[in-house]
Amino acid sequence: MNNRIERAHWASRFGFVLAAAGSAIGLGNIWKFPYITGKNGGGAFVLVYLLCIVLVGLPIMMAEFLIGRHGQRDAVGSFESLEGKGSPWRLVGWGGVAASFILLSFYAVVAGWSFDYIFKSASGSLGGKTPEQINDLFGALVADPGRVIFWQFLFMAATVGIVLGGVRGGIERWSKILMPVLFLLLLLLFIRGMSSPGAQAGLEFMFRPDFSRITPEALLDALGHAFFTLSLGAATMITYGSYLPPDSDLFTLSVRITLLDTLVALLAGLAIFPVVFAAGLEPGSGPGLVFQTIPIVLAGLPFGSFLALIFFILLAFAALSSSISMLEVSVAYLIDEKGWRRNRATVLVGSLAFVLGIPSALSFNRWAELKPLFDRTFFDLFDLLVSSYMLPLGGMFVALYAGWFWKGEEEKNELAASAPRPWLFPVWHFLLRYITPAAVLIILLNQMGIWG
Ligand code: PHE
């Protein structure tokens, strides 16, 4: 296991921020955030979500980076290198590996839809359509299992292709190109949303809280999504942190990544909701929301189909920069712990994740009525399992570890040391010790009907 000496590191701090922000920014921001905000009634949900990001998400992100950077191995190995071989904490690493693997399987299905929309925009089939017709196109796509699985396969192949290139040549290089372009385009869509007749209604929907909409399920969605969108609890940030050199200021880096992620989610919401209201669509319409609204917004613009093309290319790229981070978690495990070569690990994990994703792809068509558990399809079950349980629990154990069990006081204190911030360590430690575990526990118990 001499990987420690040859271990790759990010080429620059900027490259790292973009790669980690690339992991964070993805379908979660552009596809999921708007539709769960719609489902949970807007303003109040957004507020709870923002609180979860600051009080729960940010401190856990810092803890994950810190664990990875000191461990200098994959997630399982990092816990072992901090706590000794065979330490039970390695199970937290394992949980993360499992979560990111299952997540990758169904993430590729949705990301595949964006490939189909690239194709639709390029071939002009989105042009000259009424909003109803555009709505129907989405239904027709997901109803076609062959088509969905074809795109899912291509997306997985692209993910594998990038991860084969490794940390610097693959992940970092691509993120540096993709993220800035994505950002600019969203800005444009945001301006378009704000100048649409639905702007006022959209703003009110997102920012005027109606607290009667806060149900236990809305709380669980908000907390779960804070983990999902920041890529926490899935060992991703531990793995990315392990490629960090020892002297970077983790607080500043984490704040930047969190801000970028939040900004993109809000921009996406502000681009989408005005159109929803202007076109008389239903904000709670579910997973088809972006695929139905964005083509409608763009249809009325000069160069609309060209912009739609760019948008879906970027959505696919945002998804790719996230899916590569999910794949990298298992690949790093196989390389660091089992001594596998990168190529073999990447192709194997990618293929397995593709196969596991097939039931999710079928959940919208052939198996739409097949509800193995809790009256949910495979897709909904995997999403529930990962987003509502595995990620929050994974994050909670990271918090418990860093807050209570990790004895390396000096190591943790370095958070404050790289800049004169005497307040930082105590605040961070307090949040990890009390607030995060309590929030996760209360919300989970409540959701399971055990408490409250
Ligand atoms: N943060 C990613 C998104 O918003 C999803 C993700 C979750 C990626 C967990 C890695 C790990 O799309």
GROMACS .gro file of C-alpha atoms and ligand atoms in nm:
model
  464
    1MET     CA    1   0.000   0.000   0.000
    2ASN     CA    2   0.259   0.249  -0.109
    3ASN     CA    3  -0.010   0.459  -0.270
    4ARG     CA    4   0.043   0.716  -0.002
    5ILE     CA    5   0.364   0.831  -0.154
    6GLU     CA    6   0.244   0.842  -0.511
    7ARG     CA    7  -0.101   0.969  -0.424
    8ALA     CA    8  -0.232   1.226  -0.667
    9HIS     CA    9  -0.321   1.575  -0.548
   10TRP     CA   10  -0.516   1.858  -0.700
   11ALA     CA   11  -0.300   2.082  -0.916
   12SER     CA   12  -0.432   2.403  -0.760
   13ARG     CA   13  -0.666   2.528  -0.494
   14PHE     CA   14  -0.887   2.680  -0.759
   15GLY     CA   15  -0.905   2.345  -0.935
   16PHE     CA   16  -1.009   2.183  -0.610
   17VAL     CA   17  -1.283   2.437  -0.543
   18LEU     CA   18  -1.421   2.382  -0.890
   19ALA     CA   19  -1.404   2.005  -0.862
   20ALA     CA   20  -1.574   2.003  -0.522
   21ALA     CA   21  -1.824   2.263  -0.636
   22GLY     CA   22  -1.870   2.050  -0.946
   23SER     CA   23  -1.958   1.758  -0.722
   24ALA     CA   24  -2.196   1.969  -0.518
   25ILE     CA   25  -2.361   2.146  -0.811
   26GLY     CA   26  -2.557   1.901  -1.016
   27LEU     CA   27  -2.901   1.765  -1.077
   28GLY     CA   28  -2.964   1.840  -0.711
   29ASN     CA   29  -2.954   2.211  -0.778
   30ILE     CA   30  -3.113   2.243  -1.115
   31TRP     CA   31  -3.350   1.948  -1.130
   32LYS     CA   32  -3.430   1.848  -0.774
   33PHE     CA   33  -3.426   2.171  -0.575
   34PRO     CA   34  -3.694   2.340  -0.788
   35TYR     CA   35  -3.923   2.040  -0.790
   36ILE     CA   36  -3.907   1.966  -0.419
   37THR     CA   37  -3.949   2.336  -0.346
   38GLY     CA   38  -4.258   2.320  -0.566
   39LYS     CA   39  -4.384   2.011  -0.393
   40ASN     CA   40  -4.335   2.159  -0.046
   41GLY     CA   41  -4.499   2.490  -0.117
   42GLY     CA   42  -4.205   2.730  -0.163
   43GLY     CA   43  -4.088   3.001   0.082
   44ALA     CA   44  -4.096   2.827   0.417
   45PHE     CA   45  -3.927   2.521   0.271
   46VAL     CA   46  -3.653   2.736   0.117
   47LEU     CA   47  -3.591   2.900   0.453
   48VAL     CA   48  -3.557   2.569   0.638
   49TYR     CA   49  -3.333   2.443   0.361
   50LEU     CA   50  -3.102   2.746   0.393
   51LEU     CA   51  -3.083   2.697   0.770
   52CYS     CA   52  -2.991   2.333   0.719
   53ILE     CA   53  -2.716   2.435   0.475
   54VAL     CA   54  -2.553   2.677   0.717
   55LEU     CA   55  -2.602   2.501   1.050
   56VAL     CA   56  -2.568   2.140   0.940
   57GLY     CA   57  -2.419   2.120   0.592
   58LEU     CA   58  -2.125   2.359   0.613
   59PRO     CA   59  -1.982   2.219   0.940
   60ILE     CA   60  -2.007   1.865   0.805
   61MET     CA   61  -1.838   1.960   0.482
   62MET     CA   62  -1.546   2.099   0.681
   63ALA     CA   63  -1.532   1.780   0.886
   64GLU     CA   64  -1.532   1.559   0.576
   65PHE     CA   65  -1.249   1.756   0.415
   66LEU     CA   66  -1.052   1.745   0.738
   67ILE     CA   67  -1.095   1.369   0.777
   68GLY     CA   68  -0.990   1.305   0.417
   69ARG     CA   69  -0.696   1.537   0.429
   70HIS     CA   70  -0.556   1.380   0.744
   71GLY     CA   71  -0.641   1.028   0.639
   72GLN     CA   72  -0.487   1.068   0.292
   73ARG     CA   73  -0.673   0.763   0.171
   74ASP     CA   74  -1.017   0.667   0.043
   75ALA     CA   75  -1.307   0.705   0.289
   76VAL     CA   76  -1.275   0.363   0.453
   77GLY     CA   77  -0.896   0.389   0.464
   78SER     CA   78  -0.901   0.744   0.597
   79PHE     CA   79  -1.095   0.634   0.905
   80GLU     CA   80  -0.851   0.348   0.948
   81SER     CA   81  -0.549   0.566   0.912
   82LEU     CA   82  -0.690   0.799   1.180
   83GLU     CA   83  -0.827   0.535   1.417
   84GLY     CA   84  -0.623   0.225   1.344
   85LYS     CA   85  -0.694  -0.079   1.137
   86GLY     CA   86  -1.027  -0.247   1.201
   87SER     CA   87  -1.172   0.056   1.382
   88PRO     CA   88  -1.554   0.053   1.376
   89TRP     CA   89  -1.547   0.404   1.227
   90ARG     CA   90  -1.450   0.250   0.898
   91LEU     CA   91  -1.816   0.146   0.875
   92VAL     CA   92  -1.900   0.513   0.827
   93GLY     CA   93  -1.667   0.508   0.529
   94TRP     CA   94  -1.838   0.195   0.404
   95GLY     CA   95  -2.181   0.351   0.440
   96GLY     CA   96  -2.059   0.641   0.227
   97VAL     CA   97  -1.922   0.410  -0.039
   98ALA     CA   98  -2.255   0.227  -0.053
   99ALA     CA   99  -2.456   0.551  -0.064
  100SER     CA  100  -2.259   0.704  -0.347
  101PHE     CA  101  -2.277   0.380  -0.544
  102ILE     CA  102  -2.656   0.346  -0.515
  103LEU     CA  103  -2.694   0.716  -0.586
  104LEU     CA  104  -2.484   0.686  -0.900
  105SER     CA  105  -2.715   0.413  -1.028
  106PHE     CA  106  -3.031   0.622  -1.038
  107TYR     CA  107  -2.862   0.958  -1.092
  108ALA     CA  108  -2.752   0.830  -1.433
  109VAL     CA  109  -3.114   0.772  -1.528
  110VAL     CA  110  -3.216   1.135  -1.477
  111ALA     CA  111  -2.891   1.261  -1.624
  112GLY     CA  112  -2.972   1.046  -1.927
  113TRP     CA  113  -3.294   1.243  -1.975
  114SER     CA  114  -3.082   1.554  -2.019
  115PHE     CA  115  -2.891   1.375  -2.298
  116ASP     CA  116  -3.221   1.312  -2.469
  117TYR     CA  117  -3.308   1.680  -2.440
  118ILE     CA  118  -2.973   1.776  -2.593
  119PHE     CA  119  -3.070   1.561  -2.882
  120LYS     CA  120  -3.421   1.705  -2.895
  121SER     CA  121  -3.294   2.064  -2.898
  122ALA     CA  122  -3.031   1.992  -3.159
  123SER     CA  123  -3.281   1.827  -3.390
  124GLY     CA  124  -3.523   2.116  -3.349
  125SER     CA  125  -3.804   1.905  -3.206
  126LEU     CA  126  -3.859   2.149  -2.919
  127GLY     CA  127  -3.923   2.442  -3.154
  128GLY     CA  128  -4.266   2.573  -3.247
  129LYS     CA  129  -4.446   2.376  -2.976
  130THR     CA  130  -4.716   2.487  -2.737
  131PRO     CA  131  -4.650   2.447  -2.363
  132GLU     CA  132  -4.885   2.144  -2.360
  133GLN     CA  133  -4.696   1.977  -2.639
  134ILE     CA  134  -4.367   2.040  -2.461
  135ASN     CA  135  -4.516   1.885  -2.148
  136ASP     CA  136  -4.618   1.578  -2.338
  137LEU     CA  137  -4.271   1.531  -2.481
  138PHE     CA  138  -4.141   1.460  -2.134
  139GLY     CA  139  -4.408   1.200  -2.068
  140ALA     CA  140  -4.332   1.032  -2.398
  141LEU     CA  141  -3.960   1.014  -2.322
  142VAL     CA  142  -3.985   0.854  -1.980
  143ALA     CA  143  -4.246   0.611  -2.108
  144ASP     CA  144  -3.995   0.463  -2.351
  145PRO     CA  145  -3.770   0.216  -2.165
  146GLY     CA  146  -3.533   0.149  -2.454
  147ARG     CA  147  -3.462   0.515  -2.503
  148VAL     CA  148  -3.415   0.589  -2.134
  149ILE     CA  149  -3.177   0.297  -2.085
  150PHE     CA  150  -2.980   0.391  -2.394
  151TRP     CA  151  -2.912   0.742  -2.259
  152GLN     CA  152  -2.848   0.610  -1.911
  153PHE     CA  153  -2.581   0.384  -2.058
  154LEU     CA  154  -2.419   0.667  -2.251
  155PHE     CA  155  -2.412   0.885  -1.943
  156MET     CA  156  -2.247   0.611  -1.737
  157ALA     CA  157  -1.994   0.556  -2.014
  158ALA     CA  158  -1.907   0.927  -2.011
  159THR     CA  159  -1.866   0.919  -1.633
  160VAL     CA  160  -1.636   0.620  -1.659
  161GLY     CA  161  -1.439   0.793  -1.934
  162ILE     CA  162  -1.361   1.096  -1.720
  163VAL     CA  163  -1.278   0.901  -1.404
  164LEU     CA  164  -1.037   0.687  -1.607
  165GLY     CA  165  -0.837   1.007  -1.661
  166GLY     CA  166  -0.774   1.039  -1.286
  167VAL     CA  167  -0.787   1.323  -1.041
  168ARG     CA  168  -0.599   1.595  -1.226
  169GLY     CA  169  -0.625   1.500  -1.589
  170GLY     CA  170  -0.989   1.393  -1.566
  171ILE     CA  171  -1.185   1.543  -1.282
  172GLU     CA  172  -1.004   1.870  -1.224
  173ARG     CA  173  -0.948   1.957  -1.587
  174TRP     CA  174  -1.310   1.905  -1.683
  175SER     CA  175  -1.452   2.088  -1.386
  176LYS     CA  176  -1.249   2.397  -1.468
  177ILE     CA  177  -1.411   2.428  -1.806
  178LEU     CA  178  -1.763   2.321  -1.722
  179MET     CA  179  -1.846   2.510  -1.409
  180PRO     CA  180  -1.787   2.867  -1.529
  181VAL     CA  181  -1.992   2.818  -1.844
  182LEU     CA  182  -2.278   2.667  -1.647
  183PHE     CA  183  -2.279   2.963  -1.419
  184LEU     CA  184  -2.299   3.218  -1.699
  185LEU     CA  185  -2.583   3.042  -1.868
  186LEU     CA  186  -2.783   3.018  -1.550
  187LEU     CA  187  -2.735   3.387  -1.498
  188LEU     CA  188  -2.885   3.449  -1.837
  189LEU     CA  189  -3.183   3.227  -1.759
  190PHE     CA  190  -3.228   3.401  -1.429
  191ILE     CA  191  -3.244   3.741  -1.599
  192ARG     CA  192  -3.492   3.599  -1.844
  193GLY     CA  193  -3.701   3.461  -1.556
  194MET     CA  194  -3.693   3.796  -1.376
  195SER     CA  195  -3.817   3.980  -1.682
  196SER     CA  196  -4.102   3.738  -1.744
  197PRO     CA  197  -4.460   3.823  -1.645
  198GLY     CA  198  -4.447   3.552  -1.379
  199ALA     CA  199  -4.148   3.712  -1.202
  200GLN     CA  200  -4.346   3.853  -0.914
  201ALA     CA  201  -4.537   3.532  -0.852
  202GLY     CA  202  -4.214   3.333  -0.877
  203LEU     CA  203  -4.033   3.553  -0.625
  204GLU     CA  204  -4.324   3.537  -0.384
  205PHE     CA  205  -4.347   3.164  -0.416
  206MET     CA  206  -3.979   3.120  -0.334
  207PHE     CA  207  -3.935   3.382  -0.066
  208ARG     CA  208  -4.263   3.441   0.111
  209PRO     CA  209  -4.281   3.176   0.379
  210ASP     CA  210  -4.611   3.007   0.452
  211PHE     CA  211  -4.532   2.813   0.765
  212SER     CA  212  -4.844   2.604   0.743
  213ARG     CA  213  -4.667   2.415   0.465
  214ILE     CA  214  -4.399   2.287   0.701
  215THR     CA  215  -4.484   1.923   0.758
  216PRO     CA  216  -4.250   1.656   0.898
  217GLU     CA  217  -4.200   1.540   0.544
  218ALA     CA  218  -4.102   1.891   0.433
  219LEU     CA  219  -3.844   1.904   0.713
  220LEU     CA  220  -3.702   1.569   0.611
  221ASP     CA  221  -3.688   1.680   0.248
  222ALA     CA  222  -3.509   2.004   0.343
  223LEU     CA  223  -3.252   1.833   0.562
  224GLY     CA  224  -3.204   1.544   0.321
  225HIS     CA  225  -3.160   1.786   0.036
  226ALA     CA  226  -2.899   1.989   0.226
  227PHE     CA  227  -2.689   1.673   0.238
  228PHE     CA  228  -2.770   1.577  -0.117
  229THR     CA  229  -2.687   1.911  -0.272
  230LEU     CA  230  -2.359   1.952  -0.084
  231SER     CA  231  -2.260   1.590  -0.160
  232LEU     CA  232  -2.235   1.504   0.211
  233GLY     CA  233  -2.271   1.174   0.389
  234ALA     CA  234  -2.165   0.986   0.077
  235ALA     CA  235  -1.789   0.991   0.145
  236THR     CA  236  -1.743   1.215  -0.158
  237MET     CA  237  -1.595   1.509   0.026
  238ILE     CA  238  -1.377   1.278   0.235
  239THR     CA  239  -1.241   1.133  -0.087
  240TYR     CA  240  -1.192   1.473  -0.252
  241GLY     CA  241  -1.039   1.608   0.070
  242SER     CA  242  -0.784   1.328   0.060
  243TYR     CA  243  -0.638   1.476  -0.257
  244LEU     CA  244  -0.579   1.810  -0.081
  245PRO     CA  245  -0.233   1.928   0.011
  246PRO     CA  246  -0.182   1.990   0.383
  247ASP     CA  247  -0.173   2.369   0.384
  248SER     CA  248  -0.509   2.482   0.250
  249ASP     CA  249  -0.756   2.687   0.449
  250LEU     CA  250  -1.050   2.449   0.472
  251PHE     CA  251  -1.293   2.700   0.615
  252THR     CA  252  -1.260   2.946   0.329
  253LEU     CA  253  -1.271   2.667   0.073
  254SER     CA  254  -1.584   2.514   0.226
  255VAL     CA  255  -1.760   2.850   0.248
  256ARG     CA  256  -1.688   2.915  -0.118
  257ILE     CA  257  -1.815   2.578  -0.228
  258THR     CA  258  -2.129   2.611  -0.019
  259LEU     CA  259  -2.199   2.961  -0.148
  260LEU     CA  260  -2.159   2.860  -0.510
  261ASP     CA  261  -2.388   2.564  -0.458
  262THR     CA  262  -2.657   2.770  -0.288
  263LEU     CA  263  -2.635   3.043  -0.547
  264VAL     CA  264  -2.685   2.798  -0.830
  265ALA     CA  265  -2.989   2.640  -0.662
  266LEU     CA  266  -3.150   2.980  -0.602
  267LEU     CA  267  -3.074   3.095  -0.956
  268ALA     CA  268  -3.227   2.778  -1.093
  269GLY     CA  269  -3.540   2.832  -0.885
  270LEU     CA  270  -3.564   3.194  -0.993
  271ALA     CA  271  -3.523   3.098  -1.355
  272ILE     CA  272  -3.788   2.828  -1.335
  273PHE     CA  273  -4.072   2.944  -1.108
  274PRO     CA  274  -4.158   3.265  -1.297
  275VAL     CA  275  -4.213   3.055  -1.606
  276VAL     CA  276  -4.415   2.803  -1.415
  277PHE     CA  277  -4.654   3.075  -1.307
  278ALA     CA  278  -4.654   3.267  -1.633
  279ALA     CA  279  -4.734   2.951  -1.829
  280GLY     CA  280  -4.992   2.832  -1.576
  281LEU     CA  281  -4.800   2.516  -1.493
  282GLU     CA  282  -4.814   2.337  -1.161
  283PRO     CA  283  -4.512   2.410  -0.932
  284GLY     CA  284  -4.552   2.073  -0.763
  285SER     CA  285  -4.557   1.875  -1.085
  286GLY     CA  286  -4.258   1.661  -0.988
  287PRO     CA  287  -3.942   1.531  -1.156
  288GLY     CA  288  -4.038   1.662  -1.501
  289LEU     CA  289  -4.035   2.026  -1.387
  290VAL     CA  290  -3.709   2.155  -1.547
  291PHE     CA  291  -3.756   1.947  -1.857
  292GLN     CA  292  -4.093   2.105  -1.911
  293THR     CA  293  -4.030   2.462  -1.806
  294ILE     CA  294  -3.691   2.544  -1.955
  295PRO     CA  295  -3.792   2.462  -2.314
  296ILE     CA  296  -4.099   2.677  -2.263
  297VAL     CA  297  -3.896   2.975  -2.135
  298LEU     CA  298  -3.654   2.945  -2.417
  299ALA     CA  299  -3.910   2.889  -2.687
  300GLY     CA  300  -4.004   3.257  -2.680
  301LEU     CA  301  -3.647   3.389  -2.705
  302PRO     CA  302  -3.439   3.474  -3.009
  303PHE     CA  303  -3.200   3.182  -3.063
  304GLY     CA  304  -3.424   2.989  -2.824
  305SER     CA  305  -3.347   2.645  -2.954
  306PHE     CA  306  -2.978   2.719  -2.953
  307LEU     CA  307  -2.998   2.832  -2.589
  308ALA     CA  308  -3.199   2.522  -2.503
  309LEU     CA  309  -2.925   2.316  -2.658
  310ILE     CA  310  -2.664   2.490  -2.444
  311PHE     CA  311  -2.877   2.457  -2.133
  312PHE     CA  312  -2.920   2.083  -2.164
  313ILE     CA  313  -2.555   2.033  -2.251
  314LEU     CA  314  -2.469   2.217  -1.932
  315LEU     CA  315  -2.724   2.028  -1.727
  316ALA     CA  316  -2.562   1.709  -1.851
  317PHE     CA  317  -2.218   1.844  -1.764
  318ALA     CA  318  -2.328   1.955  -1.418
  319ALA     CA  319  -2.460   1.603  -1.369
  320LEU     CA  320  -2.132   1.458  -1.496
  321SER     CA  321  -1.917   1.661  -1.260
  322SER     CA  322  -2.132   1.515  -0.979
  323SER     CA  323  -2.148   1.159  -1.103
  324ILE     CA  324  -1.770   1.143  -1.140
  325SER     CA  325  -1.740   1.226  -0.772
  326MET     CA  326  -1.977   0.940  -0.684
  327LEU     CA  327  -1.780   0.695  -0.895
  328GLU     CA  328  -1.448   0.822  -0.759
  329VAL     CA  329  -1.551   0.720  -0.405
  330SER     CA  330  -1.565   0.348  -0.488
  331VAL     CA  331  -1.274   0.367  -0.729
  332ALA     CA  332  -1.054   0.530  -0.464
  333TYR     CA  333  -1.156   0.254  -0.224
  334LEU     CA  334  -1.055  -0.021  -0.464
  335ILE     CA  335  -0.727   0.152  -0.552
  336ASP     CA  336  -0.621   0.245  -0.199
  337GLU     CA  337  -0.746  -0.056  -0.005
  338LYS     CA  338  -0.737  -0.337  -0.258
  339GLY     CA  339  -0.446  -0.220  -0.469
  340TRP     CA  340  -0.649  -0.232  -0.791
  341ARG     CA  341  -0.549  -0.040  -1.101
  342ARG     CA  342  -0.764   0.264  -1.176
  343ASN     CA  343  -0.883   0.129  -1.511
  344ARG     CA  344  -1.010  -0.196  -1.378
  345ALA     CA  345  -1.181  -0.038  -1.076
  346THR     CA  346  -1.350   0.233  -1.282
  347VAL     CA  347  -1.490   0.004  -1.549
  348LEU     CA  348  -1.612  -0.253  -1.298
  349VAL     CA  349  -1.789  -0.008  -1.065
  350GLY     CA  350  -1.937   0.184  -1.359
  351SER     CA  351  -2.080  -0.136  -1.509
  352LEU     CA  352  -2.229  -0.252  -1.182
  353ALA     CA  353  -2.388   0.087  -1.120
  354PHE     CA  354  -2.537   0.078  -1.469
  355VAL     CA  355  -2.699  -0.261  -1.403
  356LEU     CA  356  -2.830  -0.151  -1.065
  357GLY     CA  357  -2.981   0.155  -1.234
  358ILE     CA  358  -3.199  -0.045  -1.474
  359PRO     CA  359  -3.488  -0.098  -1.228
  360SER     CA  360  -3.488   0.280  -1.172
  361ALA     CA  361  -3.504   0.342  -1.546
  362LEU     CA  362  -3.800   0.105  -1.568
  363SER     CA  363  -3.979   0.277  -1.280
  364PHE     CA  364  -4.127   0.533  -1.518
  365ASN     CA  365  -4.262   0.284  -1.768
  366ARG     CA  366  -4.270  -0.099  -1.757
  367TRP     CA  367  -4.239  -0.117  -1.383
  368ALA     CA  368  -4.433   0.197  -1.299
  369GLU     CA  369  -4.687  -0.013  -1.115
  370LEU     CA  370  -4.430  -0.234  -0.948
  371LYS     CA  371  -4.403  -0.100  -0.595
  372PRO     CA  372  -4.193  -0.342  -0.395
  373LEU     CA  373  -4.204  -0.149  -0.067
  374PHE     CA  374  -4.386   0.142   0.096
  375ASP     CA  375  -4.595   0.191  -0.213
  376ARG     CA  376  -4.297   0.327  -0.405
  377THR     CA  377  -4.130   0.241  -0.733
  378PHE     CA  378  -3.765   0.132  -0.739
  379PHE     CA  379  -3.658   0.481  -0.836
  380ASP     CA  380  -3.848   0.640  -0.550
  381LEU     CA  381  -3.726   0.377  -0.307
  382PHE     CA  382  -3.360   0.425  -0.396
  383ASP     CA  383  -3.404   0.800  -0.379
  384LEU     CA  384  -3.577   0.774  -0.040
  385LEU     CA  385  -3.315   0.534   0.094
  386VAL     CA  386  -3.018   0.745  -0.014
  387SER     CA  387  -3.143   1.102   0.010
  388SER     CA  388  -3.357   1.074   0.321
  389TYR     CA  389  -3.171   0.812   0.522
  390MET     CA  390  -2.821   0.718   0.411
  391LEU     CA  391  -2.685   1.068   0.350
  392PRO     CA  392  -2.823   1.226   0.670
  393LEU     CA  393  -2.712   0.928   0.880
  394GLY     CA  394  -2.370   0.924   0.714
  395GLY     CA  395  -2.335   1.296   0.781
  396MET     CA  396  -2.450   1.251   1.139
  397PHE     CA  397  -2.182   0.993   1.207
  398VAL     CA  398  -1.918   1.218   1.055
  399ALA     CA  399  -2.038   1.491   1.291
  400LEU     CA  400  -2.035   1.259   1.592
  401TYR     CA  401  -1.688   1.142   1.501
  402ALA     CA  402  -1.541   1.489   1.452
  403GLY     CA  403  -1.736   1.637   1.744
  404TRP     CA  404  -1.691   1.371   2.011
  405PHE     CA  405  -1.452   1.095   1.920
  406TRP     CA  406  -1.168   1.226   1.711
  407LYS     CA  407  -0.886   1.285   1.955
  408GLY     CA  408  -0.664   1.487   1.723
  409GLU     CA  409  -0.734   1.825   1.883
  410GLU     CA  410  -0.443   1.983   1.701
  411GLU     CA  411  -0.563   1.853   1.372
  412LYS     CA  412  -0.909   1.992   1.421
  413ASN     CA  413  -0.775   2.317   1.552
  414GLU     CA  414  -0.592   2.380   1.231
  415LEU     CA  415  -0.929   2.494   1.095
  416ALA     CA  416  -0.884   2.810   1.292
  417ALA     CA  417  -0.508   2.823   1.271
  418SER     CA  418  -0.462   2.917   0.908
  419ALA     CA  419  -0.620   3.253   0.979
  420PRO     CA  420  -0.680   3.434   1.305
  421ARG     CA  421  -1.030   3.311   1.377
  422PRO     CA  422  -1.054   3.228   1.744
  423TRP     CA  423  -1.431   3.187   1.722
  424LEU     CA  424  -1.429   2.932   1.445
  425PHE     CA  425  -1.329   2.614   1.622
  426PRO     CA  426  -1.568   2.647   1.917
  427VAL     CA  427  -1.863   2.730   1.691
  428TRP     CA  428  -1.786   2.448   1.452
  429HIS     CA  429  -1.736   2.201   1.735
  430PHE     CA  430  -2.059   2.303   1.904
  431LEU     CA  431  -2.262   2.263   1.586
  432LEU     CA  432  -2.113   1.920   1.520
  433ARG     CA  433  -2.156   1.800   1.876
  434TYR     CA  434  -2.510   1.908   1.941
  435ILE     CA  435  -2.698   2.072   1.659
  436THR     CA  436  -2.627   1.837   1.370
  437PRO     CA  437  -2.689   1.506   1.548
  438ALA     CA  438  -2.999   1.643   1.718
  439ALA     CA  439  -3.142   1.777   1.393
  440VAL     CA  440  -3.089   1.451   1.207
  441LEU     CA  441  -3.224   1.237   1.490
  442ILE     CA  442  -3.534   1.442   1.556
  443ILE     CA  443  -3.626   1.462   1.193
  444LEU     CA  444  -3.566   1.093   1.124
  445LEU     CA  445  -3.753   0.973   1.430
  446ASN     CA  446  -4.034   1.206   1.355
  447GLN     CA  447  -4.055   1.089   0.997
  448MET     CA  448  -4.063   0.726   1.108
  449GLY     CA  449  -4.346   0.817   1.340
  450ILE     CA  450  -4.150   0.718   1.649
  451TRP     CA  451  -4.133   1.059   1.805
  452GLY     CA  452  -4.328   1.380   1.783
  453PHE     N1  453  -2.451   1.714  -0.494
  453PHE     C1  454  -2.492   1.645  -0.610
  453PHE     C2  455  -2.609   1.720  -0.675
  453PHE     O1  456  -2.657   1.814  -0.622
  453PHE     C3  457  -2.533   1.504  -0.579
  453PHE     C4  458  -2.435   1.427  -0.499
  453PHE     C5  459  -2.471   1.376  -0.376
  453PHE     C6  460  -2.307   1.402  -0.549
  453PHE     C7  461  -2.381   1.302  -0.302
  453PHE     C8  462  -2.217   1.327  -0.474
  453PHE     C9  463  -2.256   1.277  -0.351
  453PHE     O2  464  -2.654   1.681  -0.779
   0.00000   0.00000   0.00000
